[in-house]
Amino acid sequence: QVQLVESGGGLVQPGGSLRLSCAASGRTFSNYYVGWFRQTPGKEREFVAIINKSGVNTNYADSVKGRFTISRDNSKNTVYLQMNSLKPEDTAVYYCTADGDPIAIVSTRGHFWGQGTQVTVSS
């Protein structure tokens, strides 16, 4: 089992920045791809970003490309999502997910999920 805990959410003004963290415990974290998703009420969970096991390769949704950066520190069992130039439409609950299969993650079928952290972008 892998337990995931997100943190770092909050209220920020448009144009501001936040850094989310996804801390893992349990099995060897470096064996897993990790993704970030977000969800607003009444909508399906939306893919945001994914990072491979070593942290070398990443991929992003078009809506966040150039503004968000996903990274990981396997020595700390943590994945980060640096969010810059935030917009009101980035408001959502953000979730991290881990799986050994990257296709499962981008298909919203990751095996392990955190409980989510709320990000609100508003003036």
mmCIF file with all atom_site columns, C-alpha atoms in Angstrom:
data_model
loop_
_atom_site.group_PDB
_atom_site.id
_atom_site.type_symbol
_atom_site.label_atom_id
_atom_site.label_alt_id
_atom_site.label_comp_id
_atom_site.label_asym_id
_atom_site.label_entity_id
_atom_site.label_seq_id
_atom_site.pdbx_PDB_ins_code
_atom_site.Cartn_x
_atom_site.Cartn_y
_atom_site.Cartn_z
_atom_site.occupancy
_atom_site.B_iso_or_equiv
_atom_site.pdbx_formal_charge
_atom_site.auth_seq_id
_atom_site.auth_comp_id
_atom_site.auth_asym_id
_atom_site.auth_atom_id
_atom_site.pdbx_PDB_model_num
ATOM 1   C CA . GLN A 1 1   ? 0.000   0.000  0.000   1.00 0.00 ? 1   GLN A CA 1
ATOM 2   C CA . VAL A 1 2   ? 0.982   3.617  -0.596  1.00 0.00 ? 2   VAL A CA 1
ATOM 3   C CA . GLN A 1 3   ? -0.560  6.405  1.427   1.00 0.00 ? 3   GLN A CA 1
ATOM 4   C CA . LEU A 1 4   ? -0.610  9.854  -0.180  1.00 0.00 ? 4   LEU A CA 1
ATOM 5   C CA . VAL A 1 5   ? -1.198  13.137 1.637   1.00 0.00 ? 5   VAL A CA 1
ATOM 6   C CA . GLU A 1 6   ? -1.519  16.436 -0.220  1.00 0.00 ? 6   GLU A CA 1
ATOM 7   C CA . SER A 1 7   ? -0.787  19.805 1.357   1.00 0.00 ? 7   SER A CA 1
ATOM 8   C CA . GLY A 1 8   ? -0.076  23.386 0.374   1.00 0.00 ? 8   GLY A CA 1
ATOM 9   C CA . GLY A 1 9   ? -3.475  24.461 -0.877  1.00 0.00 ? 9   GLY A CA 1
ATOM 10  C CA . GLY A 1 10  ? -5.092  27.736 0.087   1.00 0.00 ? 10  GLY A CA 1
ATOM 11  C CA . LEU A 1 11  ? -6.446  31.051 -1.096  1.00 0.00 ? 11  LEU A CA 1
ATOM 12  C CA . VAL A 1 12  ? -4.338  33.068 -3.535  1.00 0.00 ? 12  VAL A CA 1
ATOM 13  C CA . GLN A 1 13  ? -4.955  36.109 -5.712  1.00 0.00 ? 13  GLN A CA 1
ATOM 14  C CA . PRO A 1 14  ? -4.948  35.837 -9.511  1.00 0.00 ? 14  PRO A CA 1
ATOM 15  C CA . GLY A 1 15  ? -1.393  35.919 -10.788 1.00 0.00 ? 15  GLY A CA 1
ATOM 16  C CA . GLY A 1 16  ? -0.074  34.446 -7.565  1.00 0.00 ? 16  GLY A CA 1
ATOM 17  C CA . SER A 1 17  ? 1.732   31.193 -6.858  1.00 0.00 ? 17  SER A CA 1
ATOM 18  C CA . LEU A 1 18  ? 1.323   28.113 -4.695  1.00 0.00 ? 18  LEU A CA 1
ATOM 19  C CA . ARG A 1 19  ? 3.340   24.943 -4.260  1.00 0.00 ? 19  ARG A CA 1
ATOM 20  C CA . LEU A 1 20  ? 1.470   21.757 -3.535  1.00 0.00 ? 20  LEU A CA 1
ATOM 21  C CA . SER A 1 21  ? 3.142   18.739 -1.962  1.00 0.00 ? 21  SER A CA 1
ATOM 22  C CA . CYS A 1 22  ? 2.202   15.086 -2.169  1.00 0.00 ? 22  CYS A CA 1
ATOM 23  C CA . ALA A 1 23  ? 3.909   13.104 0.582   1.00 0.00 ? 23  ALA A CA 1
ATOM 24  C CA . ALA A 1 24  ? 3.976   9.320  0.312   1.00 0.00 ? 24  ALA A CA 1
ATOM 25  C CA . SER A 1 25  ? 4.460   6.574  2.846   1.00 0.00 ? 25  SER A CA 1
ATOM 26  C CA . GLY A 1 26  ? 4.423   2.825  2.498   1.00 0.00 ? 26  GLY A CA 1
ATOM 27  C CA . ARG A 1 27  ? 6.045   1.070  -0.404  1.00 0.00 ? 27  ARG A CA 1
ATOM 28  C CA . THR A 1 28  ? 9.072   2.388  -2.275  1.00 0.00 ? 28  THR A CA 1
ATOM 29  C CA . PHE A 1 29  ? 7.872   5.641  -3.747  1.00 0.00 ? 29  PHE A CA 1
ATOM 30  C CA . SER A 1 30  ? 10.400  5.675  -6.551  1.00 0.00 ? 30  SER A CA 1
ATOM 31  C CA . ASN A 1 31  ? 8.670   2.647  -8.085  1.00 0.00 ? 31  ASN A CA 1
ATOM 32  C CA . TYR A 1 32  ? 5.645   4.747  -9.029  1.00 0.00 ? 32  TYR A CA 1
ATOM 33  C CA . TYR A 1 33  ? 4.620   7.302  -11.580 1.00 0.00 ? 33  TYR A CA 1
ATOM 34  C CA . VAL A 1 34  ? 2.796   10.173 -9.891  1.00 0.00 ? 34  VAL A CA 1
ATOM 35  C CA . GLY A 1 35  ? 0.146   12.461 -11.307 1.00 0.00 ? 35  GLY A CA 1
ATOM 36  C CA . TRP A 1 36  ? -1.819  15.504 -10.235 1.00 0.00 ? 36  TRP A CA 1
ATOM 37  C CA . PHE A 1 37  ? -5.511  15.917 -10.998 1.00 0.00 ? 37  PHE A CA 1
ATOM 38  C CA . ARG A 1 38  ? -8.046  18.558 -10.091 1.00 0.00 ? 38  ARG A CA 1
ATOM 39  C CA . GLN A 1 39  ? -11.791 18.565 -9.681  1.00 0.00 ? 39  GLN A CA 1
ATOM 40  C CA . THR A 1 40  ? -14.518 21.161 -9.313  1.00 0.00 ? 40  THR A CA 1
ATOM 41  C CA . PRO A 1 41  ? -18.080 20.460 -8.122  1.00 0.00 ? 41  PRO A CA 1
ATOM 42  C CA . GLY A 1 42  ? -20.203 18.716 -10.733 1.00 0.00 ? 42  GLY A CA 1
ATOM 43  C CA . LYS A 1 43  ? -17.286 18.026 -13.058 1.00 0.00 ? 43  LYS A CA 1
ATOM 44  C CA . GLU A 1 44  ? -15.103 15.014 -13.697 1.00 0.00 ? 44  GLU A CA 1
ATOM 45  C CA . ARG A 1 45  ? -11.605 14.831 -12.326 1.00 0.00 ? 45  ARG A CA 1
ATOM 46  C CA . GLU A 1 46  ? -9.208  16.556 -14.758 1.00 0.00 ? 46  GLU A CA 1
ATOM 47  C CA . PHE A 1 47  ? -5.623  15.538 -15.514 1.00 0.00 ? 47  PHE A CA 1
ATOM 48  C CA . VAL A 1 48  ? -3.047  18.210 -14.672 1.00 0.00 ? 48  VAL A CA 1
ATOM 49  C CA . ALA A 1 49  ? 0.434   16.693 -14.804 1.00 0.00 ? 49  ALA A CA 1
ATOM 50  C CA . ILE A 1 50  ? 2.424   13.471 -14.529 1.00 0.00 ? 50  ILE A CA 1
ATOM 51  C CA . ILE A 1 51  ? 6.024   12.665 -13.645 1.00 0.00 ? 51  ILE A CA 1
ATOM 52  C CA . ASN A 1 52  ? 7.949   9.450  -14.233 1.00 0.00 ? 52  ASN A CA 1
ATOM 53  C CA . LYS A 1 53  ? 9.726   7.367  -11.609 1.00 0.00 ? 53  LYS A CA 1
ATOM 54  C CA . SER A 1 54  ? 13.071  9.147  -11.821 1.00 0.00 ? 54  SER A CA 1
ATOM 55  C CA . GLY A 1 55  ? 11.632  12.615 -12.267 1.00 0.00 ? 55  GLY A CA 1
ATOM 56  C CA . VAL A 1 56  ? 13.277  13.150 -15.650 1.00 0.00 ? 56  VAL A CA 1
ATOM 57  C CA . ASN A 1 57  ? 10.136  13.032 -17.793 1.00 0.00 ? 57  ASN A CA 1
ATOM 58  C CA . THR A 1 58  ? 7.000   15.089 -17.274 1.00 0.00 ? 58  THR A CA 1
ATOM 59  C CA . ASN A 1 59  ? 3.819   15.879 -19.156 1.00 0.00 ? 59  ASN A CA 1
ATOM 60  C CA . TYR A 1 60  ? 1.143   18.525 -18.659 1.00 0.00 ? 60  TYR A CA 1
ATOM 61  C CA . ALA A 1 61  ? -2.389  19.392 -19.635 1.00 0.00 ? 61  ALA A CA 1
ATOM 62  C CA . ASP A 1 62  ? -2.480  22.189 -22.189 1.00 0.00 ? 62  ASP A CA 1
ATOM 63  C CA . SER A 1 63  ? -4.385  24.376 -19.732 1.00 0.00 ? 63  SER A CA 1
ATOM 64  C CA . VAL A 1 64  ? -1.433  24.498 -17.308 1.00 0.00 ? 64  VAL A CA 1
ATOM 65  C CA . LYS A 1 65  ? 1.558   24.111 -19.628 1.00 0.00 ? 65  LYS A CA 1
ATOM 66  C CA . GLY A 1 66  ? 4.102   26.858 -19.045 1.00 0.00 ? 66  GLY A CA 1
ATOM 67  C CA . ARG A 1 67  ? 2.564   27.816 -15.686 1.00 0.00 ? 67  ARG A CA 1
ATOM 68  C CA . PHE A 1 68  ? 2.771   24.628 -13.598 1.00 0.00 ? 68  PHE A CA 1
ATOM 69  C CA . THR A 1 69  ? 5.817   22.471 -12.892 1.00 0.00 ? 69  THR A CA 1
ATOM 70  C CA . ILE A 1 70  ? 5.752   18.974 -11.453 1.00 0.00 ? 70  ILE A CA 1
ATOM 71  C CA . SER A 1 71  ? 8.853   17.628 -9.718  1.00 0.00 ? 71  SER A CA 1
ATOM 72  C CA . ARG A 1 72  ? 9.790   14.963 -7.228  1.00 0.00 ? 72  ARG A CA 1
ATOM 73  C CA . ASP A 1 73  ? 12.320  14.265 -4.508  1.00 0.00 ? 73  ASP A CA 1
ATOM 74  C CA . ASN A 1 74  ? 12.473  10.508 -4.027  1.00 0.00 ? 74  ASN A CA 1
ATOM 75  C CA . SER A 1 75  ? 14.744  10.885 -1.006  1.00 0.00 ? 75  SER A CA 1
ATOM 76  C CA . LYS A 1 76  ? 11.848  12.690 0.691   1.00 0.00 ? 76  LYS A CA 1
ATOM 77  C CA . ASN A 1 77  ? 9.097   10.541 -0.873  1.00 0.00 ? 77  ASN A CA 1
ATOM 78  C CA . THR A 1 78  ? 7.451   13.735 -2.089  1.00 0.00 ? 78  THR A CA 1
ATOM 79  C CA . VAL A 1 79  ? 6.116   15.092 -5.368  1.00 0.00 ? 79  VAL A CA 1
ATOM 80  C CA . TYR A 1 80  ? 5.536   18.802 -5.844  1.00 0.00 ? 80  TYR A CA 1
ATOM 81  C CA . LEU A 1 81  ? 3.332   20.906 -8.076  1.00 0.00 ? 81  LEU A CA 1
ATOM 82  C CA . GLN A 1 82  ? 4.586   24.464 -8.441  1.00 0.00 ? 82  GLN A CA 1
ATOM 83  C CA . MET A 1 83  ? 1.736   26.610 -9.717  1.00 0.00 ? 83  MET A CA 1
ATOM 84  C CA . ASN A 1 84  ? 2.508   30.077 -11.052 1.00 0.00 ? 84  ASN A CA 1
ATOM 85  C CA . SER A 1 85  ? 0.398   32.747 -12.766 1.00 0.00 ? 85  SER A CA 1
ATOM 86  C CA . LEU A 1 86  ? -2.693  31.271 -11.192 1.00 0.00 ? 86  LEU A CA 1
ATOM 87  C CA . LYS A 1 87  ? -6.089  32.029 -12.696 1.00 0.00 ? 87  LYS A CA 1
ATOM 88  C CA . PRO A 1 88  ? -9.583  31.839 -11.190 1.00 0.00 ? 88  PRO A CA 1
ATOM 89  C CA . GLU A 1 89  ? -10.262 28.834 -13.408 1.00 0.00 ? 89  GLU A CA 1
ATOM 90  C CA . ASP A 1 90  ? -7.494  26.948 -11.585 1.00 0.00 ? 90  ASP A CA 1
ATOM 91  C CA . THR A 1 91  ? -9.743  26.869 -8.525  1.00 0.00 ? 91  THR A CA 1
ATOM 92  C CA . ALA A 1 92  ? -10.363 23.223 -7.639  1.00 0.00 ? 92  ALA A CA 1
ATOM 93  C CA . VAL A 1 93  ? -9.547  20.427 -5.244  1.00 0.00 ? 93  VAL A CA 1
ATOM 94  C CA . TYR A 1 94  ? -6.169  19.047 -6.277  1.00 0.00 ? 94  TYR A CA 1
ATOM 95  C CA . TYR A 1 95  ? -5.382  15.350 -5.879  1.00 0.00 ? 95  TYR A CA 1
ATOM 96  C CA . CYS A 1 96  ? -2.224  13.346 -6.345  1.00 0.00 ? 96  CYS A CA 1
ATOM 97  C CA . THR A 1 97  ? -2.242  9.749  -7.525  1.00 0.00 ? 97  THR A CA 1
ATOM 98  C CA . ALA A 1 98  ? 0.396   7.030  -7.858  1.00 0.00 ? 98  ALA A CA 1
ATOM 99  C CA . ASP A 1 99  ? 0.609   3.922  -9.989  1.00 0.00 ? 99  ASP A CA 1
ATOM 100 C CA . GLY A 1 100 ? 3.243   1.759  -11.623 1.00 0.00 ? 100 GLY A CA 1
ATOM 101 C CA . ASP A 1 101 ? 1.508   2.255  -14.989 1.00 0.00 ? 101 ASP A CA 1
ATOM 102 C CA . PRO A 1 102 ? 1.484   5.778  -16.486 1.00 0.00 ? 102 PRO A CA 1
ATOM 103 C CA . ILE A 1 103 ? -1.481  4.878  -18.703 1.00 0.00 ? 103 ILE A CA 1
ATOM 104 C CA . ALA A 1 104 ? -3.537  4.131  -15.598 1.00 0.00 ? 104 ALA A CA 1
ATOM 105 C CA . ILE A 1 105 ? -2.687  7.541  -14.185 1.00 0.00 ? 105 ILE A CA 1
ATOM 106 C CA . VAL A 1 106 ? -3.601  9.587  -17.258 1.00 0.00 ? 106 VAL A CA 1
ATOM 107 C CA . SER A 1 107 ? -6.778  7.514  -17.534 1.00 0.00 ? 107 SER A CA 1
ATOM 108 C CA . THR A 1 108 ? -7.779  8.529  -14.000 1.00 0.00 ? 108 THR A CA 1
ATOM 109 C CA . ARG A 1 109 ? -7.342  4.905  -12.887 1.00 0.00 ? 109 ARG A CA 1
ATOM 110 C CA . GLY A 1 110 ? -4.346  5.379  -10.615 1.00 0.00 ? 110 GLY A CA 1
ATOM 111 C CA . HIS A 1 111 ? -4.254  2.785  -7.854  1.00 0.00 ? 111 HIS A CA 1
ATOM 112 C CA . PHE A 1 112 ? -3.521  5.163  -4.978  1.00 0.00 ? 112 PHE A CA 1
ATOM 113 C CA . TRP A 1 113 ? -5.066  8.579  -4.326  1.00 0.00 ? 113 TRP A CA 1
ATOM 114 C CA . GLY A 1 114 ? -4.717  11.249 -1.685  1.00 0.00 ? 114 GLY A CA 1
ATOM 115 C CA . GLN A 1 115 ? -7.591  13.053 -0.007  1.00 0.00 ? 115 GLN A CA 1
ATOM 116 C CA . GLY A 1 116 ? -7.102  16.311 -1.914  1.00 0.00 ? 116 GLY A CA 1
ATOM 117 C CA . THR A 1 117 ? -6.231  19.896 -1.074  1.00 0.00 ? 117 THR A CA 1
ATOM 118 C CA . GLN A 1 118 ? -8.348  22.930 -1.953  1.00 0.00 ? 118 GLN A CA 1
ATOM 119 C CA . VAL A 1 119 ? -6.897  25.682 -4.129  1.00 0.00 ? 119 VAL A CA 1
ATOM 120 C CA . THR A 1 120 ? -8.926  28.868 -4.492  1.00 0.00 ? 120 THR A CA 1
ATOM 121 C CA . VAL A 1 121 ? -7.830  31.648 -6.819  1.00 0.00 ? 121 VAL A CA 1
ATOM 122 C CA . SER A 1 122 ? -9.801  34.798 -6.135  1.00 0.00 ? 122 SER A CA 1
ATOM 123 C CA . SER A 1 123 ? -9.334  38.490 -5.510  1.00 0.00 ? 123 SER A CA 1
#
